[in-house]
Amino acid sequence: MNFSVPSLDDLSARIAAVRDAHATRFPGPATGRQPVHTVYVPADRFSRTTPADFGAEALRLLNTHTPGAGSFGTAFGLDPELAGPVRERVAAKLVAEPVEDVRIDFEDGYGVRSDEEEDAHIAQVVEAVAAAYQVKGLPHYWGLRVKSFADGAHERSMRTLDGFLTALRDRLGRLPGGFTITFPKVVAAEHVRVFVDYLDRLEGALGLPGGILRFEIQVETPEAIFDEEGRIGLRGIADAAGGRMTAAHFGVFDYTAALGLPPEQQRLDHPACDFARHVMQVALAGAGVRLSDGSTNVVPRNDGADEVNHTWAVHAAQVRHSMLHGFWQGWDMHPAHLPSRYAVVYAYHLSGVDEVIGRVRAWHEQAAGKSNGVLDEPATIKALTDRLRRAVDCGALDESALPASVER
């Protein structure tokens, strides 16, 4: 074959350079298990039994107000055919693993205390974490939320993290796996850059491996969406994190308040929050950063059926809203949120699961030369496969149900 252009080597080299640069900045989706929620507990209320206590209270509410499949399906708006299997799995989950991710809160949920009081609570939390770890009572993921650098509490924030990690090292001799720091109210990439520099120093002082301290940011300010130059703020924030940022969590109430929404409109499913979530998705797609939605502030005032069912209805609707927008994780603040969280998540995963498994299996058979009349794209199969993996990870589906192509 004759070519008019004698050589394309320089163009190929430029294409390869772009490809390599893109792969460095956008390594792909985060790998491994993603929790379906993060439970926030104020530091002064955290004990070694807190996760189990949440599960026991959630199970009590479940059994009290939805003793059978019928009442369960009615409470959470489920297909009657799914209500029984979903309820059975939710009840088992509340016993075996009620909390997938816990964040011990030294920020808004904890408030401003004297240094002496916060230091005392650090010591209390260290003992609780150590005791839970020794009896395998820590959730799969766990960590601290420290104070923001945006409101003058930066020194207290760094002191809390240093004090906690130093004391835990002395108490256990190691940092248990699954540890994550939540860095709230990010208003500038420079704050993230300073936090990363601090973590570098802290790892060196504690003798920890470089890069082991990782964190998630909270997207709860307009400046995190658009920076002072009018650019998408999250890209600069992610770059400033230097590979340490594992997730971005949306903060509903600070964000909506900052936009001037009235209190009755400060809710997870407000259209203003949809906009922020979509910016998060576009800005961080392929960056190896997980996304989490925020919380519901409705909790039961008492154990009455009206109060509990109202909480469940609001929370279940908002969990569905998050999942509709591709947010598979959210925050839970009260034991009553656990039944509605798992009911909605499990019902989603079990609804049409046989069809999902069939489509994945048929696509792989087609790739092997067998025609099944399936026209799914590879990206669609990847999404279906991810759905099945999430279903297994959270307990909605047994590993044995997966086709061989999905197994780890």
CSV table of N, CA, C and O in Angstrom, one decimal, residues 1 25 42 55 98 107 135 180 182 197 199 207 218 235 263 269 274 278 280 320 347 366 369 380 396 400 402-403:
chain,number,residue,atom,x,y,z
A,1,MET,N,0.9,-1.2,0.0
A,1,MET,CA,0.0,0.0,0.0
A,1,MET,C,0.9,1.2,0.0
A,1,MET,O,1.9,1.3,0.8
A,25,ARG,N,-4.4,11.5,35.0
A,25,ARG,CA,-5.4,12.3,35.7
A,25,ARG,C,-6.7,11.7,35.9
A,25,ARG,O,-7.4,12.0,36.8
A,42,PRO,N,-21.8,11.9,66.8
A,42,PRO,CA,-21.0,12.8,67.6
A,42,PRO,C,-20.0,12.1,68.4
A,42,PRO,O,-20.3,11.1,69.0
A,55,GLY,N,-27.9,-0.9,65.2
A,55,GLY,CA,-28.5,-2.1,64.5
A,55,GLY,C,-29.7,-2.6,65.4
A,55,GLY,O,-30.7,-2.9,64.9
A,98,PRO,N,-25.0,-3.8,60.7
A,98,PRO,CA,-25.9,-2.7,60.6
A,98,PRO,C,-25.3,-1.4,60.0
A,98,PRO,O,-26.0,-0.6,59.4
A,107,GLU,N,-17.0,17.7,64.2
A,107,GLU,CA,-17.4,19.0,63.5
A,107,GLU,C,-18.8,19.4,63.9
A,107,GLU,O,-19.1,19.5,65.1
A,135,VAL,N,-12.5,-6.7,69.4
A,135,VAL,CA,-13.6,-7.7,69.3
A,135,VAL,C,-14.2,-7.7,67.9
A,135,VAL,O,-15.3,-8.2,67.7
A,180,THR,N,-10.7,6.5,57.3
A,180,THR,CA,-10.8,7.6,56.4
A,180,THR,C,-11.1,8.9,57.2
A,180,THR,O,-11.7,8.9,58.2
A,182,THR,N,-12.7,12.7,57.2
A,182,THR,CA,-13.6,13.6,56.4
A,182,THR,C,-13.2,15.0,56.6
A,182,THR,O,-13.1,15.5,57.8
A,197,ASP,N,-0.2,18.7,53.0
A,197,ASP,CA,1.1,18.9,53.6
A,197,ASP,C,1.1,18.5,55.0
A,197,ASP,O,2.1,17.9,55.5
A,199,LEU,N,-0.8,16.2,56.4
A,199,LEU,CA,-0.8,14.7,56.5
A,199,LEU,C,0.6,14.1,56.2
A,199,LEU,O,1.0,13.1,56.9
A,207,GLY,N,5.6,7.7,62.0
A,207,GLY,CA,6.2,6.5,61.4
A,207,GLY,C,5.2,5.7,60.6
A,207,GLY,O,5.4,4.5,60.4
A,218,GLN,N,-16.0,17.2,51.8
A,218,GLN,CA,-17.4,17.5,51.7
A,218,GLN,C,-17.7,18.7,50.8
A,218,GLN,O,-17.1,19.8,51.0
A,235,ARG,N,-12.2,20.2,40.2
A,235,ARG,CA,-11.0,19.8,39.5
A,235,ARG,C,-9.8,20.2,40.3
A,235,ARG,O,-8.9,19.5,40.5
A,263,PRO,N,-35.5,27.5,55.0
A,263,PRO,CA,-35.4,26.2,55.7
A,263,PRO,C,-36.2,25.1,55.2
A,263,PRO,O,-35.8,24.0,55.1
A,269,ASP,N,-33.6,16.5,48.0
A,269,ASP,CA,-34.1,16.3,46.7
A,269,ASP,C,-34.5,17.7,46.0
A,269,ASP,O,-35.3,17.7,45.0
A,274,ASP,N,-29.7,18.8,42.9
A,274,ASP,CA,-29.5,18.0,41.7
A,274,ASP,C,-28.4,18.7,40.9
A,274,ASP,O,-27.5,17.9,40.3
A,278,HIS,N,-24.8,16.9,39.8
A,278,HIS,CA,-24.5,16.6,38.5
A,278,HIS,C,-23.1,17.2,38.2
A,278,HIS,O,-22.3,16.6,37.4
A,280,MET,N,-20.7,17.5,40.4
A,280,MET,CA,-19.8,16.5,41.0
A,280,MET,C,-19.5,15.3,40.1
A,280,MET,O,-18.4,14.9,39.9
A,320,ARG,N,-34.2,6.9,47.2
A,320,ARG,CA,-34.5,6.6,45.9
A,320,ARG,C,-34.1,7.7,44.9
A,320,ARG,O,-33.6,7.5,43.8
A,347,ALA,N,-34.4,-3.5,47.7
A,347,ALA,CA,-35.4,-3.7,46.7
A,347,ALA,C,-34.9,-3.3,45.3
A,347,ALA,O,-35.3,-4.0,44.3
A,366,GLN,N,-22.1,-14.0,23.8
A,366,GLN,CA,-22.0,-13.4,22.4
A,366,GLN,C,-20.6,-13.1,22.1
A,366,GLN,O,-20.1,-13.3,21.0
A,369,GLY,N,-18.7,-15.8,20.7
A,369,GLY,CA,-19.1,-16.3,19.4
A,369,GLY,C,-20.5,-16.9,19.3
A,369,GLY,O,-20.9,-17.4,18.3
A,380,THR,N,-22.7,-0.5,29.0
A,380,THR,CA,-23.9,-1.0,29.7
A,380,THR,C,-23.7,-2.2,30.5
A,380,THR,O,-24.1,-2.3,31.6
A,396,ALA,N,-27.5,-7.7,49.6
A,396,ALA,CA,-28.8,-7.9,49.0
A,396,ALA,C,-28.8,-9.1,48.2
A,396,ALA,O,-29.9,-9.7,48.0
A,400,SER,N,-23.1,-16.5,45.4
A,400,SER,CA,-23.3,-17.7,44.5
A,400,SER,C,-24.3,-17.4,43.4
A,400,SER,O,-24.3,-18.2,42.4
A,402,LEU,N,-24.1,-14.9,41.3
A,402,LEU,CA,-23.5,-14.2,40.2
A,402,LEU,C,-23.0,-15.1,39.1
A,402,LEU,O,-22.5,-16.2,39.4
A,403,PRO,N,-23.1,-14.7,37.9
A,403,PRO,CA,-22.4,-15.4,36.8
A,403,PRO,C,-20.9,-15.4,37.0
A,403,PRO,O,-20.4,-14.5,37.6
